[in-house]
Coordinates of C-alpha atoms and ligand atoms in Angstrom, one line a residue:
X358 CA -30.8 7.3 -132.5
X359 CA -34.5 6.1 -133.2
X360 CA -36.7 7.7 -130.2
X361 CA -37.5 4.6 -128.8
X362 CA -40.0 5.2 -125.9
X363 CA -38.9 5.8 -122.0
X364 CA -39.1 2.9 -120.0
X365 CA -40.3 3.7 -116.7
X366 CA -38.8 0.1 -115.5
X367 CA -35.1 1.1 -116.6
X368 CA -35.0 4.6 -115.3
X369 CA -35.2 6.2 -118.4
X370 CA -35.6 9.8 -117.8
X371 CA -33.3 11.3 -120.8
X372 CA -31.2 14.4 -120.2
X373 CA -32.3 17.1 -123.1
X374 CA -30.7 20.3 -121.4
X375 CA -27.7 21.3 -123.4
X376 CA -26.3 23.1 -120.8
X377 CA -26.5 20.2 -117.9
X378 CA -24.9 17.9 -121.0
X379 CA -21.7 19.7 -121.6
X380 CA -21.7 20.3 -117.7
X381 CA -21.6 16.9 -116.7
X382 CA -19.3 15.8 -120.0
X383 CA -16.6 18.7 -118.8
X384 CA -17.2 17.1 -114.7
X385 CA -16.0 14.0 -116.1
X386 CA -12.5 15.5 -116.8
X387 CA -11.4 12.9 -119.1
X388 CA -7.8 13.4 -120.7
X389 CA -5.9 12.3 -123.6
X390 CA -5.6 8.3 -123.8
X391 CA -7.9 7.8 -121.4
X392 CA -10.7 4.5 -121.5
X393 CA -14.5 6.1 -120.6
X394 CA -17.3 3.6 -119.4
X395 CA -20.2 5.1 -119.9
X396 CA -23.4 3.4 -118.0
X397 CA -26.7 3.6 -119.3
X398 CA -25.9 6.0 -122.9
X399 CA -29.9 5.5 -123.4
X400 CA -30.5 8.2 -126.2
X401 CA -26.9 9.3 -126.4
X402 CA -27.3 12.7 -124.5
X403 CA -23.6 12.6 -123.4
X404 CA -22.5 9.8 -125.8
X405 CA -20.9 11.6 -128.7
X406 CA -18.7 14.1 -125.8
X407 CA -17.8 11.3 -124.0
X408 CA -16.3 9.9 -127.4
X409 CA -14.9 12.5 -128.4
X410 CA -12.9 12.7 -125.2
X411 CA -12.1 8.7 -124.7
X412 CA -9.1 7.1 -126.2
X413 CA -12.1 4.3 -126.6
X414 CA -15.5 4.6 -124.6
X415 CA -17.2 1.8 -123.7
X416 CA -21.3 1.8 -123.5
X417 CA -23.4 -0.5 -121.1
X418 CA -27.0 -0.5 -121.8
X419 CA -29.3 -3.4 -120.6
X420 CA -32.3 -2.3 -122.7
X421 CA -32.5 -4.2 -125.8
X422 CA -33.9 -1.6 -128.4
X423 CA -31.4 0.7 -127.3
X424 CA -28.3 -1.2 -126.9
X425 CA -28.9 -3.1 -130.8
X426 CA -28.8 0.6 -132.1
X427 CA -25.7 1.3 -130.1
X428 CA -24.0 -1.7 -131.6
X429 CA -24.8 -1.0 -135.1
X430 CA -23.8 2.8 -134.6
X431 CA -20.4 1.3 -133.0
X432 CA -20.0 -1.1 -135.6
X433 CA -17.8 1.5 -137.6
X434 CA -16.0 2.6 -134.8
X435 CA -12.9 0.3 -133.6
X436 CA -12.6 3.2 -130.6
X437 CA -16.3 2.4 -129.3
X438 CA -18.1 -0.6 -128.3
X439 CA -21.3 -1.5 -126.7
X440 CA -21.7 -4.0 -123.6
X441 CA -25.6 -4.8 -123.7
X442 CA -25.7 -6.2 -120.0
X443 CA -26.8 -5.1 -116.8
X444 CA -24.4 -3.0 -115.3
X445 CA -25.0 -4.4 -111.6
X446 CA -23.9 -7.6 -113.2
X447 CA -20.8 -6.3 -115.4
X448 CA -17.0 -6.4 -114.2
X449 CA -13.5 -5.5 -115.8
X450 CA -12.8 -8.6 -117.1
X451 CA -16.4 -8.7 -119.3
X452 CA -15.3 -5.5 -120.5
X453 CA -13.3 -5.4 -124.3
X454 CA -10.8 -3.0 -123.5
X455 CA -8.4 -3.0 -120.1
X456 CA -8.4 0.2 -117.5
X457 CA -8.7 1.9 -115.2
X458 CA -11.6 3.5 -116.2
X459 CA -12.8 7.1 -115.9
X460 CA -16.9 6.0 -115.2
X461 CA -19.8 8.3 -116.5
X462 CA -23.3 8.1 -116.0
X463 CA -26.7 9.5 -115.5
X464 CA -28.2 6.6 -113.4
X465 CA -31.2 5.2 -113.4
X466 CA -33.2 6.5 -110.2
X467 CA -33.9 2.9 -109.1
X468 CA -30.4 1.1 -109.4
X469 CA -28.5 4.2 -108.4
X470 CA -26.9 3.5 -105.2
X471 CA -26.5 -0.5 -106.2
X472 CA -24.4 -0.1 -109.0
X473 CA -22.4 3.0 -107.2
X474 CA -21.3 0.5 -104.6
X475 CA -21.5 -2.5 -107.5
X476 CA -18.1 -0.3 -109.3
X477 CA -16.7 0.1 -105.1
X478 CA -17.1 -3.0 -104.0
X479 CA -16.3 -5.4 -107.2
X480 CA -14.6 -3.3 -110.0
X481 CA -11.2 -3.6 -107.7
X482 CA -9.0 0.1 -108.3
X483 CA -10.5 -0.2 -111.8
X484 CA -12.1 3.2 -111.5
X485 CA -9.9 6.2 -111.5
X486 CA -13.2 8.4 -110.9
X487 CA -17.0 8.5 -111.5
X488 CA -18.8 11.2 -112.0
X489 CA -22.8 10.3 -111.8
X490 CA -26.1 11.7 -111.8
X491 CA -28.5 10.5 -109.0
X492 CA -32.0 11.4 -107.4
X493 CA -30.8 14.2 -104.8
X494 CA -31.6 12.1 -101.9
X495 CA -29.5 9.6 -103.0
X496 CA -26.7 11.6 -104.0
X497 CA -27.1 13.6 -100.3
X498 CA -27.0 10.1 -98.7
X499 CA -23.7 9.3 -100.5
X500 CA -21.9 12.5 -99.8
X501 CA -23.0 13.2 -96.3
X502 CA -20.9 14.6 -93.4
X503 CA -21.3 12.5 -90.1
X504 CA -23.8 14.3 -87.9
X505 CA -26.4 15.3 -90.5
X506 CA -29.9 13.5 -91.4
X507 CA -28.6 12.1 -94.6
X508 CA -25.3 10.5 -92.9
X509 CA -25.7 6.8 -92.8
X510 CA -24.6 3.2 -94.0
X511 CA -24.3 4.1 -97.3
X512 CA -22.4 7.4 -96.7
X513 CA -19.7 5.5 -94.5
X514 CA -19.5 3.0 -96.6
X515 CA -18.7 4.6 -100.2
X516 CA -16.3 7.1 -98.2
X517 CA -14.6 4.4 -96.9
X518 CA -14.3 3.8 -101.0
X519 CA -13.6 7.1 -102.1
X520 CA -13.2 11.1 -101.7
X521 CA -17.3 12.5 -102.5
X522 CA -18.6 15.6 -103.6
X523 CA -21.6 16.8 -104.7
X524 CA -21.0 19.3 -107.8
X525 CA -24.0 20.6 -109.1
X526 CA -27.7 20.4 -109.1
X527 CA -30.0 19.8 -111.9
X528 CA -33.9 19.9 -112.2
X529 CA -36.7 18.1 -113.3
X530 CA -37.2 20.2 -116.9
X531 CA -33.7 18.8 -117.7
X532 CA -34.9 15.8 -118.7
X533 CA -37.5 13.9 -120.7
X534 CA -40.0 12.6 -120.0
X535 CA -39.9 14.9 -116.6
X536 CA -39.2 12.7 -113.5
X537 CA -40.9 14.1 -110.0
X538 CA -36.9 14.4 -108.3
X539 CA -34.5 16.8 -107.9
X540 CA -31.1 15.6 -109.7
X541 CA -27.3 16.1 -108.5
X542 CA -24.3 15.4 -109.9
X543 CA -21.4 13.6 -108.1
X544 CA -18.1 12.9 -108.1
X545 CA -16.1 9.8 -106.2
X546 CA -12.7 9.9 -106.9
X547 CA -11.2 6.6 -105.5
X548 CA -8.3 6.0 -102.5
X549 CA -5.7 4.0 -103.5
X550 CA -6.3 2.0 -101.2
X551 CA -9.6 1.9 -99.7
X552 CA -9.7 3.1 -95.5
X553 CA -10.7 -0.8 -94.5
X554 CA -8.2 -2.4 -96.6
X555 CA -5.4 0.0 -95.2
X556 CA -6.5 -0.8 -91.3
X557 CA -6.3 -4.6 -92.6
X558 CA -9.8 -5.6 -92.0
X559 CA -12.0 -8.3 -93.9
X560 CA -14.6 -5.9 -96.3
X561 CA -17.6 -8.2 -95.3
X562 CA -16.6 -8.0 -91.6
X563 CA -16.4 -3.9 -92.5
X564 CA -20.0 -3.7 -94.5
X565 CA -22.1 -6.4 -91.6
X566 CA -20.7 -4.1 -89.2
X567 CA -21.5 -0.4 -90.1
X568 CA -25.0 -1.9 -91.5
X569 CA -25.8 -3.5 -88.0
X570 CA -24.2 -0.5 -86.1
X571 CA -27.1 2.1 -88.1
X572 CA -29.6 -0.9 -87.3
X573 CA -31.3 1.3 -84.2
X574 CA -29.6 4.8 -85.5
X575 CA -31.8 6.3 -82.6
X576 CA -30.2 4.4 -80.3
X577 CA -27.0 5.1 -79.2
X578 CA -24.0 3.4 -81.0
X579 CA -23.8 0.6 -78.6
X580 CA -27.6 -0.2 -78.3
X581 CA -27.4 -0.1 -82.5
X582 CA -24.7 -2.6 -83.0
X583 CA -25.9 -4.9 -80.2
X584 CA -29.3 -5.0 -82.0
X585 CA -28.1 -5.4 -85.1
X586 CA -25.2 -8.0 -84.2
X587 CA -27.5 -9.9 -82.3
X588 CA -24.6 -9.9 -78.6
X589 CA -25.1 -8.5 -75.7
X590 CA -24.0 -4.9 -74.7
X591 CA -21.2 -6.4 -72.5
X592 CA -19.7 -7.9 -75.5
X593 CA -19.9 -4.5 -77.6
X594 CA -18.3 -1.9 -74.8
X595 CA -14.8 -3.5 -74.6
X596 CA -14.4 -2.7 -78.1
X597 CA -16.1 0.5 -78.4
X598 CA -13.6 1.3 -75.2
X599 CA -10.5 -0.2 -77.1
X600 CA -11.8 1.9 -80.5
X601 CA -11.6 4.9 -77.9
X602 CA -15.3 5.6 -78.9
X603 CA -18.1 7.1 -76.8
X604 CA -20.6 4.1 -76.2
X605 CA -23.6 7.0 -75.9
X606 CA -23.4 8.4 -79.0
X607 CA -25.4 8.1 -81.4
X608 CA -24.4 6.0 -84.7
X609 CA -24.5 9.1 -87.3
X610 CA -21.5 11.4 -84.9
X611 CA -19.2 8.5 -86.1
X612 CA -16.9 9.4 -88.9
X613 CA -15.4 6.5 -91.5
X614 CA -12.1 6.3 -89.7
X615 CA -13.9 5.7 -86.0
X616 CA -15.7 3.1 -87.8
X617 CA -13.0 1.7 -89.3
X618 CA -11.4 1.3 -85.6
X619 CA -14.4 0.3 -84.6
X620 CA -14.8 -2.9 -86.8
X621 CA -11.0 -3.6 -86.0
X622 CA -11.6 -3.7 -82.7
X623 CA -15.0 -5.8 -83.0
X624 CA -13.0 -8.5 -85.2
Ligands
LIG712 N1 -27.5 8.6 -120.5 C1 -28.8 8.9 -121.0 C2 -29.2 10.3 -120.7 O1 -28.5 11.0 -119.9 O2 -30.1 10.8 -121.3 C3 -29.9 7.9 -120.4 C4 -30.0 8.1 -118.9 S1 -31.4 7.1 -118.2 C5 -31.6 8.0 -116.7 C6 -30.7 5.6 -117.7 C7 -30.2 4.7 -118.8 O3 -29.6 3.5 -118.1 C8 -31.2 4.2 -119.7 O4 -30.7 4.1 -121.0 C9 -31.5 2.7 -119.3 O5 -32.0 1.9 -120.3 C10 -30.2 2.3 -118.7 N2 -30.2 1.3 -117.7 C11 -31.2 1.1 -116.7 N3 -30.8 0.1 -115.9 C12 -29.6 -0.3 -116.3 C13 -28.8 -1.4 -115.8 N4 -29.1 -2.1 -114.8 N5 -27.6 -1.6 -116.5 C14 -27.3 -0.9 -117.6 N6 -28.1 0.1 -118.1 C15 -29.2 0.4 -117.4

């Protein structure tokens, strides 16, 4: 790979520590047969693992210096291809080869959390797991117990998704050129079927409600989704009563299942 330089604009922050490469690469747990989507391979830090693991990896890189190497590098390889696209943008059926897919990536600090819930939201059971590398905030965000600072939308929302865990963290010196952020590695490992879709609610209804009910996350739950439904409280305390819910608490107690009762009881 020509060292094309970073792109502040695309995250580019390349991973150089051998040690946090074959980490991440064994984290990914890929076995025998098994299709790899790789997101972002940039220089090809974890690139050659990854396809030495995958039945067939496939690459998505939106920069165009990078991802014209990729497909000349691929161009021999009938188990590897390269998707130059945006990745928020991508789904299963642009892809070449059929899943599920076992998703790996060191994400770009900016896009992070959009394209995490981008593969939840649109890529439909297609992804058996992911295991990604975020800016620790993020990743703390994602993987957050109820009840702690970092617990909010985002958390109840990808858990209502998928099974989270934070696996490891990696530092700035991992990576070229050095970005100011702590790193961590993450792993989501899909339900089958995802906690709103089991309780038989509408995803939209699901998402407009958690978002409004973190609107006022000072305010107690039923002050929150008030302000952030735009009805009046009377309207809100039948259903936090019928969700068996405590109307003064605050929006971060609330696990994914109470919210999940919640927004059936709201619709
Ligand atoms: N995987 C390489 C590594 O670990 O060294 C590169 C990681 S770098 C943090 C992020 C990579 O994602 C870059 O190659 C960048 O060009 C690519 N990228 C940024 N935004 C993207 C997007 N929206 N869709 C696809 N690739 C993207």
């Amino acid at each position: 790979m020509k060292n094309v330089r970073a792109k502040k604009s695309l995250g580019q922050n390349f991973l150089v520590d051998e040690g946090v490469i074959s980490r991440i690469a064994s984290a990914a747990a890929i076995r025998e047969g098994e299709v790899v989507v790789e997101i972002g391979p940039g220089r090809g830090a974890l690139t050659p693992r990854l396809r030495s693991q995958a039945r067939h990896l496939i690459c998505i890189e939106k920069d165009d210096a990078l991802a014209e190497q990729w497909e000349r590098k691929f161009a021999a390889d009938s188990g590897a291809d390269l998707v130059h696209a945006d990745a928020l943008k991508v789904l299963p059926k642009d892809l070449p080869v059929e899943g599920p897919y076992r998703v790996v990536a060191n994400l770009p600090y900016n896009v992070g959390g959009r394209i995490t819930m981008h593969l939840l939201e649109d890529w439909t059971g297609q992804v058996r797991s992911a295991t990604l590398m975020f800016q620790k905030e993020v990743a703390e965000r994602i993987c957050a117990s109820p009840s702690t600072k970092p617990y909010g939308a985002l958390s109840v929302l990808v858990q209502s998704f998928a099974e989270c865990w934070v696996l490891f963290g990696v530092p700035p010196g991992a990576f070229r050129p050095i970005p100011k952020v702590q790193s961590r590695v993450i792993r989501l490992q899909p339900f089958e079927v995802p906690k709103w879709k089991e309780a038989g609610l509408d995803y939209e209804h699901f998402r407009k409600t958690v978002h409004a009910g973190f609107a006022a996350r000072r305010k107690t739950v039923s002050n929150s989704l008030s302000v952030g439904l735009q009805r009046e409280s009377s309207e809100i305390l039948p259903a936090l009563a019928a969700a068996e819910i405590d109307a003064s608490v605050r929006p971060q107690a609330l696990g994914v299942d109470a919210w999940v009762r919640l927004a059936g009881a709201i619709e």
